[in-house]
Amino acid sequence: MPDLSTAGAESLAAWLLLGSAVLVVVLVVAVLVIRVLRWVADAADQRRSTWAREVLFRVLEGDDVRAPWRRARRHALAATAARLSTKLRGADRATLATWLTQEGFRQHAVEMMHSQVALTRARGARMFVACLADRETRPLLDLLGDRDVRVRSAAARALGECGIDTAVPFLVRAAQSDEAPLPVSVAAMSIVHAAPRSARSLGLAWQSDRPEVAAMAAEVAGFLHLTDARVPLEHAVAHDDPAVADAAAWSLARLGDPRSATPIEKRLRKHDLPVLTQRSLHGAYAELHHVRLEP
Amino acid sequence: MTKGVSVARVVVIEDDPDISLLVAHKLRAGGHDVEVESDGRAGLAAVVASTPDLVILDWMMPRMNGIEVCEAMRTDPTLASIPVLMLTAKALEVDLERAYAVGVDEYIQKPFSTRELMVRVTRLLHA
């Protein structure tokens, strides 16, 4: 007589094995299907992007081109135009912006910027910039106070890409905000792209209660070689926060004014400096004075 | 064709397809024969193979950057006289100095104007 419990266990094991095999097959098929679908979608995106580029190049040539009404193609045109406009300036950018506005993309961007969905608002900000040939940045400045950080960041990047230096004080204010702060790294990159010609644009940042904002101002001033930042940078070298002092020392070295060696030397005489700050200050001093102080 | 300029062979070495295709489009509209490469090494190989009349070169690219491509061209006697126009996002004075130091003939910063680009291309091809 067979042992019923052993037969039952074998049967269960066989079913489990079969179930596992079926599951593996289903998973493999699912992965393959997803890959194929993704490949098809990417290829379609690529085709639409190539088509959109050709349309926009014709627009830049001054040809009379009408935008299609099909959603996917309009979306491809909008995305390609948003990308392309950041790489162009002068008459090319103005031509592109005028055409996008005439074809209703600007109105659509403004509607997107009022969407309930954060990612749509962020995409709207990017699209809006492509339609900007003038200096009407108010809708983007409003988005710097958006409740979603992704939207605030997209608006800041868009403002930077516009290259409008009057946006810089707004970017600084957004970075300092308590309720809806803009990430300092995003603010820094946007300010670098906006390329202010004077350190006065960074005004509020120098006196910020937040050391990371003051450090950003110091770093940006050096990166952009704002020579009128020398005095605020010399004050920033004496800042209690090592990050601010480091950034200020680096920037003073970049500006290369030998007068800045004195405040650096004064700061080095303090004995409670962190090692990294001491190194930054020594490096900047050596750069400015061509002399290395004894540590 | 651009007035006063005969057909020239131009190699565009640029990893951003939006820019390389736009530049190629403008040059072809100007009647020139254009080859596009998307990285420095492939670009240098194209320059060696075709000895073009002009090279338009990005700075920051995969595999070999624009400065290295220009240096390699300037040390090769058969390529040393080919004019190089650098089209780059690098905007600092030190970058400009470095580019001219390795033998770049013209330097245009991104974002750029296609009109300015074509003016400089014409100038280099006439030189």
PDB file of C-alpha atoms in Angstrom, chain A residues 49 53-54 57-58 60-61 80 83-93 95 161 223-225 254, chain B residues 16-26 29 92-94 108-116 120:
ATOM      1  CA  SER A  49      12.096  64.272 -32.550  1.00  0.00           C
ATOM      2  CA  ARG A  53      13.953  69.218 -35.630  1.00  0.00           C
ATOM      3  CA  GLU A  54      13.413  69.427 -39.374  1.00  0.00           C
ATOM      4  CA  PHE A  57      15.046  74.230 -38.773  1.00  0.00           C
ATOM      5  CA  ARG A  58      12.641  75.291 -41.535  1.00  0.00           C
ATOM      6  CA  LEU A  60      14.565  79.177 -38.438  1.00  0.00           C
ATOM      7  CA  GLU A  61      15.110  79.499 -42.188  1.00  0.00           C
ATOM      8  CA  THR A  80      12.316  69.876 -29.158  1.00  0.00           C
ATOM      9  CA  ARG A  83      15.515  72.093 -25.864  1.00  0.00           C
ATOM     10  CA  LEU A  84      16.661  73.924 -28.979  1.00  0.00           C
ATOM     11  CA  SER A  85      15.794  77.427 -27.793  1.00  0.00           C
ATOM     12  CA  THR A  86      18.241  77.180 -24.887  1.00  0.00           C
ATOM     13  CA  LYS A  87      21.056  76.589 -27.375  1.00  0.00           C
ATOM     14  CA  LEU A  88      20.295  79.600 -29.554  1.00  0.00           C
ATOM     15  CA  ARG A  89      20.366  83.338 -29.139  1.00  0.00           C
ATOM     16  CA  GLY A  90      19.673  86.508 -31.065  1.00  0.00           C
ATOM     17  CA  ALA A  91      17.515  86.412 -34.180  1.00  0.00           C
ATOM     18  CA  ASP A  92      17.275  82.601 -34.161  1.00  0.00           C
ATOM     19  CA  ARG A  93      15.761  82.555 -30.723  1.00  0.00           C
ATOM     20  CA  THR A  95      12.233  83.689 -34.706  1.00  0.00           C
ATOM     21  CA  GLU A 161      18.407  79.709 -19.527  1.00  0.00           C
ATOM     22  CA  PHE A 223      33.108  81.637 -10.930  1.00  0.00           C
ATOM     23  CA  LEU A 224      31.697  84.578 -12.879  1.00  0.00           C
ATOM     24  CA  HIS A 225      34.771  86.674 -12.104  1.00  0.00           C
ATOM     25  CA  ARG A 254      40.225  83.558  -8.825  1.00  0.00           C
TER      26      ARG A 254
ATOM     27  CA  ASP B  16      24.643  67.350 -29.114  1.00  0.00           C
ATOM     28  CA  PRO B  17      22.482  66.311 -32.095  1.00  0.00           C
ATOM     29  CA  ASP B  18      20.298  69.444 -31.856  1.00  0.00           C
ATOM     30  CA  ILE B  19      23.377  71.573 -32.473  1.00  0.00           C
ATOM     31  CA  SER B  20      25.292  69.345 -34.887  1.00  0.00           C
ATOM     32  CA  LEU B  21      22.245  68.850 -37.119  1.00  0.00           C
ATOM     33  CA  LEU B  22      21.356  72.542 -37.064  1.00  0.00           C
ATOM     34  CA  VAL B  23      24.926  73.520 -37.970  1.00  0.00           C
ATOM     35  CA  ALA B  24      24.986  70.868 -40.705  1.00  0.00           C
ATOM     36  CA  HIS B  25      21.619  72.128 -42.001  1.00  0.00           C
ATOM     37  CA  LYS B  26      22.884  75.716 -42.199  1.00  0.00           C
ATOM     38  CA  ALA B  29      21.936  75.360 -47.116  1.00  0.00           C
ATOM     39  CA  LEU B  92      35.544  81.813 -19.095  1.00  0.00           C
ATOM     40  CA  GLU B  93      38.499  83.921 -20.171  1.00  0.00           C
ATOM     41  CA  VAL B  94      40.895  81.104 -19.267  1.00  0.00           C
ATOM     42  CA  ILE B 108      31.928  80.942 -30.522  1.00  0.00           C
ATOM     43  CA  GLN B 109      30.135  80.549 -27.217  1.00  0.00           C
ATOM     44  CA  LYS B 110      26.879  78.634 -26.780  1.00  0.00           C
ATOM     45  CA  PRO B 111      24.087  79.641 -26.828  1.00  0.00           C
ATOM     46  CA  PHE B 112      25.001  80.794 -30.304  1.00  0.00           C
ATOM     47  CA  SER B 113      23.602  82.590 -33.309  1.00  0.00           C
ATOM     48  CA  THR B 114      23.572  80.737 -36.620  1.00  0.00           C
ATOM     49  CA  ARG B 115      24.080  84.058 -38.410  1.00  0.00           C
ATOM     50  CA  GLU B 116      27.263  84.725 -36.458  1.00  0.00           C
ATOM     51  CA  ARG B 120      32.727  83.297 -39.128  1.00  0.00           C
TER      52      ARG B 120
END
